[in-house]
Amino acid sequence: TSVYPNPFNPATTISFSLAAPSNVTIAVYDVRGALVRVLTSGTIPGGAHRVDWQGLDDAGRAVSSGVYFVRMVVGDFEKTRKMVMLK
């Protein structure tokens, strides 16, 4: 899993690879642990993938500058990466 660019403004890309089709959830959280946006949730085929985040919450509002975390869950596997939004 990689996040680039980081720091970012106004968007960033989360890249990842899957060995086989898997149920994947990728979500963004703020520093308090509150859910900001679900980027994807569902079955994704194996291979290389990317998900873009435009710096918007689930209501479509632009988020403020600061630290955010992207969390990817694939079955029992979980990975979290830190991202920084600079305006």
PDB file of N, CA and C in Angstrom:
ATOM      1  N   THR A   1       0.859  -1.181   0.000  1.00  0.00           N
ATOM      2  CA  THR A   1       0.000   0.000   0.000  1.00  0.00           C
ATOM      3  C   THR A   1       0.895   1.229   0.000  1.00  0.00           C
ATOM      4  N   SER A   2       0.607   2.162  -0.893  1.00  0.00           N
ATOM      5  CA  SER A   2       1.357   3.413  -0.907  1.00  0.00           C
ATOM      6  C   SER A   2       0.392   4.569  -1.124  1.00  0.00           C
ATOM      7  N   VAL A   3       0.783   5.734  -0.622  1.00  0.00           N
ATOM      8  CA  VAL A   3      -0.009   6.954  -0.756  1.00  0.00           C
ATOM      9  C   VAL A   3       0.889   8.007  -1.390  1.00  0.00           C
ATOM     10  N   TYR A   4       0.442   8.586  -2.513  1.00  0.00           N
ATOM     11  CA  TYR A   4       1.249   9.623  -3.160  1.00  0.00           C
ATOM     12  C   TYR A   4       0.348  10.602  -3.887  1.00  0.00           C
ATOM     13  N   PRO A   5       0.641  11.873  -3.986  1.00  0.00           N
ATOM     14  CA  PRO A   5       1.691  12.500  -3.186  1.00  0.00           C
ATOM     15  C   PRO A   5       1.284  12.576  -1.721  1.00  0.00           C
ATOM     16  N   ASN A   6       2.253  12.757  -0.871  1.00  0.00           N
ATOM     17  CA  ASN A   6       2.008  12.864   0.564  1.00  0.00           C
ATOM     18  C   ASN A   6       3.159  13.651   1.173  1.00  0.00           C
ATOM     19  N   PRO A   7       2.931  14.890   1.590  1.00  0.00           N
ATOM     20  CA  PRO A   7       1.682  15.639   1.742  1.00  0.00           C
ATOM     21  C   PRO A   7       1.014  15.907   0.385  1.00  0.00           C
ATOM     22  N   PHE A   8      -0.299  16.205   0.447  1.00  0.00           N
ATOM     23  CA  PHE A   8      -1.058  16.404  -0.777  1.00  0.00           C
ATOM     24  C   PHE A   8      -1.970  17.615  -0.691  1.00  0.00           C
ATOM     25  N   ASN A   9      -2.342  18.125  -1.849  1.00  0.00           N
ATOM     26  CA  ASN A   9      -3.347  19.171  -2.007  1.00  0.00           C
ATOM     27  C   ASN A   9      -3.629  19.281  -3.493  1.00  0.00           C
ATOM     28  N   PRO A  10      -4.783  19.037  -3.990  1.00  0.00           N
ATOM     29  CA  PRO A  10      -6.010  18.730  -3.261  1.00  0.00           C
ATOM     30  C   PRO A  10      -6.351  17.250  -3.243  1.00  0.00           C
ATOM     31  N   ALA A  11      -5.536  16.391  -3.915  1.00  0.00           N
ATOM     32  CA  ALA A  11      -5.896  14.979  -4.021  1.00  0.00           C
ATOM     33  C   ALA A  11      -4.676  14.100  -3.825  1.00  0.00           C
ATOM     34  N   THR A  12      -4.933  12.833  -3.480  1.00  0.00           N
ATOM     35  CA  THR A  12      -3.869  11.850  -3.339  1.00  0.00           C
ATOM     36  C   THR A  12      -4.370  10.515  -3.864  1.00  0.00           C
ATOM     37  N   THR A  13      -3.443   9.617  -4.152  1.00  0.00           N
ATOM     38  CA  THR A  13      -3.779   8.313  -4.711  1.00  0.00           C
ATOM     39  C   THR A  13      -3.268   7.217  -3.796  1.00  0.00           C
ATOM     40  N   ILE A  14      -4.138   6.256  -3.496  1.00  0.00           N
ATOM     41  CA  ILE A  14      -3.775   5.089  -2.699  1.00  0.00           C
ATOM     42  C   ILE A  14      -3.629   3.929  -3.672  1.00  0.00           C
ATOM     43  N   SER A  15      -2.440   3.339  -3.734  1.00  0.00           N
ATOM     44  CA  SER A  15      -2.170   2.219  -4.633  1.00  0.00           C
ATOM     45  C   SER A  15      -1.990   0.952  -3.819  1.00  0.00           C
ATOM     46  N   PHE A  16      -2.483  -0.172  -4.361  1.00  0.00           N
ATOM     47  CA  PHE A  16      -2.342  -1.446  -3.662  1.00  0.00           C
ATOM     48  C   PHE A  16      -2.471  -2.586  -4.669  1.00  0.00           C
ATOM     49  N   SER A  17      -2.010  -3.762  -4.259  1.00  0.00           N
ATOM     50  CA  SER A  17      -2.111  -4.960  -5.090  1.00  0.00           C
ATOM     51  C   SER A  17      -2.772  -6.067  -4.300  1.00  0.00           C
ATOM     52  N   LEU A  18      -3.543  -6.889  -5.012  1.00  0.00           N
ATOM     53  CA  LEU A  18      -4.194  -8.047  -4.411  1.00  0.00           C
ATOM     54  C   LEU A  18      -3.751  -9.300  -5.158  1.00  0.00           C
ATOM     55  N   ALA A  19      -3.443 -10.354  -4.414  1.00  0.00           N
ATOM     56  CA  ALA A  19      -3.029 -11.606  -5.037  1.00  0.00           C
ATOM     57  C   ALA A  19      -4.212 -12.322  -5.681  1.00  0.00           C
ATOM     58  N   ALA A  20      -5.405 -12.111  -5.139  1.00  0.00           N
ATOM     59  CA  ALA A  20      -6.608 -12.783  -5.633  1.00  0.00           C
ATOM     60  C   ALA A  20      -7.801 -11.872  -5.371  1.00  0.00           C
ATOM     61  N   PRO A  21      -8.957 -12.135  -5.980  1.00  0.00           N
ATOM     62  CA  PRO A  21     -10.148 -11.337  -5.680  1.00  0.00           C
ATOM     63  C   PRO A  21     -10.397 -11.341  -4.169  1.00  0.00           C
ATOM     64  N   SER A  22     -10.686 -10.164  -3.624  1.00  0.00           N
ATOM     65  CA  SER A  22     -10.833 -10.033  -2.170  1.00  0.00           C
ATOM     66  C   SER A  22     -11.874  -8.983  -1.831  1.00  0.00           C
ATOM     67  N   ASN A  23     -12.456  -9.145  -0.647  1.00  0.00           N
ATOM     68  CA  ASN A  23     -13.348  -8.129  -0.110  1.00  0.00           C
ATOM     69  C   ASN A  23     -12.470  -7.047   0.516  1.00  0.00           C
ATOM     70  N   VAL A  24     -12.553  -5.821   0.019  1.00  0.00           N
ATOM     71  CA  VAL A  24     -11.657  -4.733   0.432  1.00  0.00           C
ATOM     72  C   VAL A  24     -12.479  -3.546   0.926  1.00  0.00           C
ATOM     73  N   THR A  25     -12.034  -2.978   2.032  1.00  0.00           N
ATOM     74  CA  THR A  25     -12.585  -1.708   2.499  1.00  0.00           C
ATOM     75  C   THR A  25     -11.424  -0.747   2.681  1.00  0.00           C
ATOM     76  N   ILE A  26     -11.541   0.424   2.061  1.00  0.00           N
ATOM     77  CA  ILE A  26     -10.546   1.477   2.220  1.00  0.00           C
ATOM     78  C   ILE A  26     -11.298   2.714   2.687  1.00  0.00           C
ATOM     79  N   ALA A  27     -10.883   3.250   3.847  1.00  0.00           N
ATOM     80  CA  ALA A  27     -11.575   4.392   4.435  1.00  0.00           C
ATOM     81  C   ALA A  27     -10.569   5.378   4.996  1.00  0.00           C
ATOM     82  N   VAL A  28     -10.983   6.637   5.074  1.00  0.00           N
ATOM     83  CA  VAL A  28     -10.147   7.720   5.595  1.00  0.00           C
ATOM     84  C   VAL A  28     -10.714   8.148   6.948  1.00  0.00           C
ATOM     85  N   TYR A  29      -9.810   8.342   7.915  1.00  0.00           N
ATOM     86  CA  TYR A  29     -10.175   8.764   9.263  1.00  0.00           C
ATOM     87  C   TYR A  29      -9.385  10.010   9.637  1.00  0.00           C
ATOM     88  N   ASP A  30      -9.959  10.831  10.524  1.00  0.00           N
ATOM     89  CA  ASP A  30      -9.214  11.990  11.026  1.00  0.00           C
ATOM     90  C   ASP A  30      -8.378  11.578  12.234  1.00  0.00           C
ATOM     91  N   VAL A  31      -7.640  12.524  12.819  1.00  0.00           N
ATOM     92  CA  VAL A  31      -6.739  12.198  13.931  1.00  0.00           C
ATOM     93  C   VAL A  31      -7.482  11.744  15.178  1.00  0.00           C
ATOM     94  N   ARG A  32      -8.771  12.067  15.285  1.00  0.00           N
ATOM     95  CA  ARG A  32      -9.581  11.615  16.428  1.00  0.00           C
ATOM     96  C   ARG A  32     -10.115  10.209  16.215  1.00  0.00           C
ATOM     97  N   GLY A  33      -9.920   9.669  14.999  1.00  0.00           N
ATOM     98  CA  GLY A  33     -10.423   8.337  14.688  1.00  0.00           C
ATOM     99  C   GLY A  33     -11.815   8.352  14.100  1.00  0.00           C
ATOM    100  N   ALA A  34     -12.361   9.534  13.814  1.00  0.00           N
ATOM    101  CA  ALA A  34     -13.689   9.637  13.220  1.00  0.00           C
ATOM    102  C   ALA A  34     -13.615   9.341  11.729  1.00  0.00           C
ATOM    103  N   LEU A  35     -14.580   8.588  11.228  1.00  0.00           N
ATOM    104  CA  LEU A  35     -14.644   8.264   9.811  1.00  0.00           C
ATOM    105  C   LEU A  35     -14.901   9.531   9.004  1.00  0.00           C
ATOM    106  N   VAL A  36     -14.057   9.762   7.996  1.00  0.00           N
ATOM    107  CA  VAL A  36     -14.206  10.917   7.108  1.00  0.00           C
ATOM    108  C   VAL A  36     -14.882  10.491   5.809  1.00  0.00           C
ATOM    109  N   ARG A  37     -14.374   9.403   5.210  1.00  0.00           N
ATOM    110  CA  ARG A  37     -14.937   8.953   3.927  1.00  0.00           C
ATOM    111  C   ARG A  37     -14.577   7.496   3.670  1.00  0.00           C
ATOM    112  N   VAL A  38     -15.532   6.740   3.158  1.00  0.00           N
ATOM    113  CA  VAL A  38     -15.270   5.387   2.675  1.00  0.00           C
ATOM    114  C   VAL A  38     -14.961   5.516   1.186  1.00  0.00           C
ATOM    115  N   LEU A  39     -13.759   5.117   0.798  1.00  0.00           N
ATOM    116  CA  LEU A  39     -13.331   5.241  -0.591  1.00  0.00           C
ATOM    117  C   LEU A  39     -13.774   4.052  -1.434  1.00  0.00           C
ATOM    118  N   THR A  40     -13.750   2.866  -0.846  1.00  0.00           N
ATOM    119  CA  THR A  40     -14.232   1.680  -1.542  1.00  0.00           C
ATOM    120  C   THR A  40     -14.587   0.616  -0.528  1.00  0.00           C
ATOM    121  N   SER A  41     -15.577  -0.175  -0.859  1.00  0.00           N
ATOM    122  CA  SER A  41     -15.985  -1.282  -0.006  1.00  0.00           C
ATOM    123  C   SER A  41     -16.675  -2.317  -0.884  1.00  0.00           C
ATOM    124  N   GLY A  42     -16.074  -3.497  -0.974  1.00  0.00           N
ATOM    125  CA  GLY A  42     -16.657  -4.547  -1.794  1.00  0.00           C
ATOM    126  C   GLY A  42     -15.582  -5.451  -2.361  1.00  0.00           C
ATOM    127  N   THR A  43     -15.989  -6.355  -3.225  1.00  0.00           N
ATOM    128  CA  THR A  43     -15.064  -7.314  -3.823  1.00  0.00           C
ATOM    129  C   THR A  43     -14.332  -6.663  -4.988  1.00  0.00           C
ATOM    130  N   ILE A  44     -13.012  -6.799  -4.958  1.00  0.00           N
ATOM    131  CA  ILE A  44     -12.142  -6.231  -5.993  1.00  0.00           C
ATOM    132  C   ILE A  44     -11.316  -7.381  -6.570  1.00  0.00           C
ATOM    133  N   PRO A  45     -11.162  -7.444  -7.896  1.00  0.00           N
ATOM    134  CA  PRO A  45     -10.373  -8.528  -8.494  1.00  0.00           C
ATOM    135  C   PRO A  45      -8.896  -8.417  -8.131  1.00  0.00           C
ATOM    136  N   GLY A  46      -8.180  -9.516  -8.275  1.00  0.00           N
ATOM    137  CA  GLY A  46      -6.744  -9.513  -8.029  1.00  0.00           C
ATOM    138  C   GLY A  46      -6.030  -8.583  -8.998  1.00  0.00           C
ATOM    139  N   GLY A  47      -4.824  -8.157  -8.612  1.00  0.00           N
ATOM    140  CA  GLY A  47      -4.028  -7.289  -9.469  1.00  0.00           C
ATOM    141  C   GLY A  47      -3.734  -5.961  -8.804  1.00  0.00           C
ATOM    142  N   ALA A  48      -3.171  -5.049  -9.586  1.00  0.00           N
ATOM    143  CA  ALA A  48      -2.803  -3.719  -9.094  1.00  0.00           C
ATOM    144  C   ALA A  48      -4.006  -2.780  -9.226  1.00  0.00           C
ATOM    145  N   HIS A  49      -4.215  -1.961  -8.197  1.00  0.00           N
ATOM    146  CA  HIS A  49      -5.343  -1.037  -8.169  1.00  0.00           C
ATOM    147  C   HIS A  49      -4.923   0.295  -7.582  1.00  0.00           C
ATOM    148  N   ARG A  50      -5.749   1.313  -7.835  1.00  0.00           N
ATOM    149  CA  ARG A  50      -5.531   2.619  -7.215  1.00  0.00           C
ATOM    150  C   ARG A  50      -6.883   3.249  -6.935  1.00  0.00           C
ATOM    151  N   VAL A  51      -6.923   3.986  -5.837  1.00  0.00           N
ATOM    152  CA  VAL A  51      -8.119   4.709  -5.428  1.00  0.00           C
ATOM    153  C   VAL A  51      -7.700   6.148  -5.170  1.00  0.00           C
ATOM    154  N   ASP A  52      -8.397   7.092  -5.770  1.00  0.00           N
ATOM    155  CA  ASP A  52      -8.083   8.504  -5.561  1.00  0.00           C
ATOM    156  C   ASP A  52      -8.970   9.080  -4.471  1.00  0.00           C
ATOM    157  N   TRP A  53      -8.396   9.942  -3.635  1.00  0.00           N
ATOM    158  CA  TRP A  53      -9.169  10.692  -2.648  1.00  0.00           C
ATOM    159  C   TRP A  53      -8.993  12.166  -2.954  1.00  0.00           C
ATOM    160  N   GLN A  54     -10.094  12.835  -3.190  1.00  0.00           N
ATOM    161  CA  GLN A  54     -10.099  14.252  -3.561  1.00  0.00           C
ATOM    162  C   GLN A  54     -10.130  15.197  -2.364  1.00  0.00           C
ATOM    163  N   GLY A  55      -9.920  14.677  -1.145  1.00  0.00           N
ATOM    164  CA  GLY A  55      -9.925  15.530   0.038  1.00  0.00           C
ATOM    165  C   GLY A  55     -11.324  15.945   0.458  1.00  0.00           C
ATOM    166  N   LEU A  56     -12.311  15.099   0.142  1.00  0.00           N
ATOM    167  CA  LEU A  56     -13.701  15.393   0.499  1.00  0.00           C
ATOM    168  C   LEU A  56     -14.212  14.371   1.501  1.00  0.00           C
ATOM    169  N   ASP A  57     -15.142  14.809   2.368  1.00  0.00           N
ATOM    170  CA  ASP A  57     -15.762  13.867   3.297  1.00  0.00           C
ATOM    171  C   ASP A  57     -16.936  13.170   2.609  1.00  0.00           C
ATOM    172  N   ASP A  58     -17.651  12.303   3.331  1.00  0.00           N
ATOM    173  CA  ASP A  58     -18.760  11.560   2.724  1.00  0.00           C
ATOM    174  C   ASP A  58     -19.901  12.464   2.277  1.00  0.00           C
ATOM    175  N   ALA A  59     -19.980  13.682   2.830  1.00  0.00           N
ATOM    176  CA  ALA A  59     -21.027  14.637   2.437  1.00  0.00           C
ATOM    177  C   ALA A  59     -20.588  15.518   1.272  1.00  0.00           C
ATOM    178  N   GLY A  60     -19.347  15.324   0.782  1.00  0.00           N
ATOM    179  CA  GLY A  60     -18.858  16.109  -0.345  1.00  0.00           C
ATOM    180  C   GLY A  60     -18.208  17.425   0.040  1.00  0.00           C
ATOM    181  N   ARG A  61     -17.978  17.632   1.342  1.00  0.00           N
ATOM    182  CA  ARG A  61     -17.326  18.865   1.804  1.00  0.00           C
ATOM    183  C   ARG A  61     -15.813  18.677   1.835  1.00  0.00           C
ATOM    184  N   ALA A  62     -15.087  19.736   1.480  1.00  0.00           N
ATOM    185  CA  ALA A  62     -13.623  19.693   1.530  1.00  0.00           C
ATOM    186  C   ALA A  62     -13.162  19.601   2.978  1.00  0.00           C
ATOM    187  N   VAL A  63     -12.189  18.738   3.236  1.00  0.00           N
ATOM    188  CA  VAL A  63     -11.643  18.620   4.593  1.00  0.00           C
ATOM    189  C   VAL A  63     -10.616  19.719   4.832  1.00  0.00           C
ATOM    190  N   SER A  64     -10.344  19.972   6.087  1.00  0.00           N
ATOM    191  CA  SER A  64      -9.368  21.005   6.435  1.00  0.00           C
ATOM    192  C   SER A  64      -7.958  20.430   6.398  1.00  0.00           C
ATOM    193  N   SER A  65      -6.972  21.307   6.429  1.00  0.00           N
ATOM    194  CA  SER A  65      -5.580  20.870   6.502  1.00  0.00           C
ATOM    195  C   SER A  65      -5.372  20.051   7.761  1.00  0.00           C
ATOM    196  N   GLY A  66      -4.472  19.083   7.681  1.00  0.00           N
ATOM    197  CA  GLY A  66      -4.175  18.286   8.861  1.00  0.00           C
ATOM    198  C   GLY A  66      -3.779  16.872   8.506  1.00  0.00           C
ATOM    199  N   VAL A  67      -3.692  16.057   9.547  1.00  0.00           N
ATOM    200  CA  VAL A  67      -3.275  14.663   9.419  1.00  0.00           C
ATOM    201  C   VAL A  67      -4.518  13.779   9.301  1.00  0.00           C
ATOM    202  N   TYR A  68      -4.471  12.847   8.356  1.00  0.00           N
ATOM    203  CA  TYR A  68      -5.536  11.870   8.144  1.00  0.00           C
ATOM    204  C   TYR A  68      -4.892  10.492   8.019  1.00  0.00           C
ATOM    205  N   PHE A  69      -5.695   9.474   8.216  1.00  0.00           N
ATOM    206  CA  PHE A  69      -5.212   8.105   8.106  1.00  0.00           C
ATOM    207  C   PHE A  69      -6.084   7.348   7.120  1.00  0.00           C
ATOM    208  N   VAL A  70      -5.450   6.618   6.214  1.00  0.00           N
ATOM    209  CA  VAL A  70      -6.188   5.746   5.303  1.00  0.00           C
ATOM    210  C   VAL A  70      -5.995   4.326   5.828  1.00  0.00           C
ATOM    211  N   ARG A  71      -7.109   3.626   6.009  1.00  0.00           N
ATOM    212  CA  ARG A  71      -7.085   2.268   6.544  1.00  0.00           C
ATOM    213  C   ARG A  71      -7.640   1.320   5.491  1.00  0.00           C
ATOM    214  N   MET A  72      -6.838   0.295   5.185  1.00  0.00           N
ATOM    215  CA  MET A  72      -7.237  -0.720   4.217  1.00  0.00           C
ATOM    216  C   MET A  72      -7.414  -2.034   4.953  1.00  0.00           C
ATOM    217  N   VAL A  73      -8.574  -2.665   4.768  1.00  0.00           N
ATOM    218  CA  VAL A  73      -8.856  -3.956   5.385  1.00  0.00           C
ATOM    219  C   VAL A  73      -9.172  -4.947   4.270  1.00  0.00           C
ATOM    220  N   VAL A  74      -8.407  -6.043   4.248  1.00  0.00           N
ATOM    221  CA  VAL A  74      -8.611  -7.120   3.282  1.00  0.00           C
ATOM    222  C   VAL A  74      -8.665  -8.409   4.099  1.00  0.00           C
ATOM    223  N   GLY A  75      -9.864  -8.928   4.339  1.00  0.00           N
ATOM    224  CA  GLY A  75     -10.001 -10.119   5.179  1.00  0.00           C
ATOM    225  C   GLY A  75      -9.454  -9.835   6.569  1.00  0.00           C
ATOM    226  N   ASP A  76      -8.488 -10.647   7.010  1.00  0.00           N
ATOM    227  CA  ASP A  76      -7.865 -10.455   8.326  1.00  0.00           C
ATOM    228  C   ASP A  76      -6.708  -9.467   8.292  1.00  0.00           C
ATOM    229  N   PHE A  77      -6.306  -9.047   7.099  1.00  0.00           N
ATOM    230  CA  PHE A  77      -5.185  -8.120   6.937  1.00  0.00           C
ATOM    231  C   PHE A  77      -5.677  -6.683   7.075  1.00  0.00           C
ATOM    232  N   GLU A  78      -4.898  -5.878   7.784  1.00  0.00           N
ATOM    233  CA  GLU A  78      -5.242  -4.467   7.966  1.00  0.00           C
ATOM    234  C   GLU A  78      -3.968  -3.639   7.896  1.00  0.00           C
ATOM    235  N   LYS A  79      -4.039  -2.516   7.187  1.00  0.00           N
ATOM    236  CA  LYS A  79      -2.885  -1.621   7.102  1.00  0.00           C
ATOM    237  C   LYS A  79      -3.377  -0.184   7.172  1.00  0.00           C
ATOM    238  N   THR A  80      -2.660   0.631   7.918  1.00  0.00           N
ATOM    239  CA  THR A  80      -3.004   2.048   8.067  1.00  0.00           C
ATOM    240  C   THR A  80      -1.806   2.887   7.676  1.00  0.00           C
ATOM    241  N   ARG A  81      -2.055   3.932   6.893  1.00  0.00           N
ATOM    242  CA  ARG A  81      -1.011   4.875   6.477  1.00  0.00           C
ATOM    243  C   ARG A  81      -1.432   6.293   6.851  1.00  0.00           C
ATOM    244  N   LYS A  82      -0.449   7.087   7.237  1.00  0.00           N
ATOM    245  CA  LYS A  82      -0.695   8.493   7.567  1.00  0.00           C
ATOM    246  C   LYS A  82      -0.596   9.347   6.309  1.00  0.00           C
ATOM    247  N   MET A  83      -1.509  10.333   6.193  1.00  0.00           N
ATOM    248  CA  MET A  83      -1.498  11.278   5.075  1.00  0.00           C
ATOM    249  C   MET A  83      -1.597  12.680   5.647  1.00  0.00           C
ATOM    250  N   VAL A  84      -1.020  13.640   4.966  1.00  0.00           N
ATOM    251  CA  VAL A  84      -1.087  15.039   5.411  1.00  0.00           C
ATOM    252  C   VAL A  84      -1.680  15.892   4.302  1.00  0.00           C
ATOM    253  N   MET A  85      -2.774  16.597   4.645  1.00  0.00           N
ATOM    254  CA  MET A  85      -3.414  17.538   3.706  1.00  0.00           C
ATOM    255  C   MET A  85      -2.886  18.915   4.016  1.00  0.00           C
ATOM    256  N   LEU A  86      -2.264  19.547   3.026  1.00  0.00           N
ATOM    257  CA  LEU A  86      -1.755  20.915   3.171  1.00  0.00           C
ATOM    258  C   LEU A  86      -2.533  21.828   2.237  1.00  0.00           C
ATOM    259  N   LYS A  87      -2.968  22.948   2.755  1.00  0.00           N
ATOM    260  CA  LYS A  87      -3.683  23.915   1.892  1.00  0.00           C
ATOM    261  C   LYS A  87      -2.870  25.178   1.781  1.00  0.00           C
TER     262      LYS A  87
END
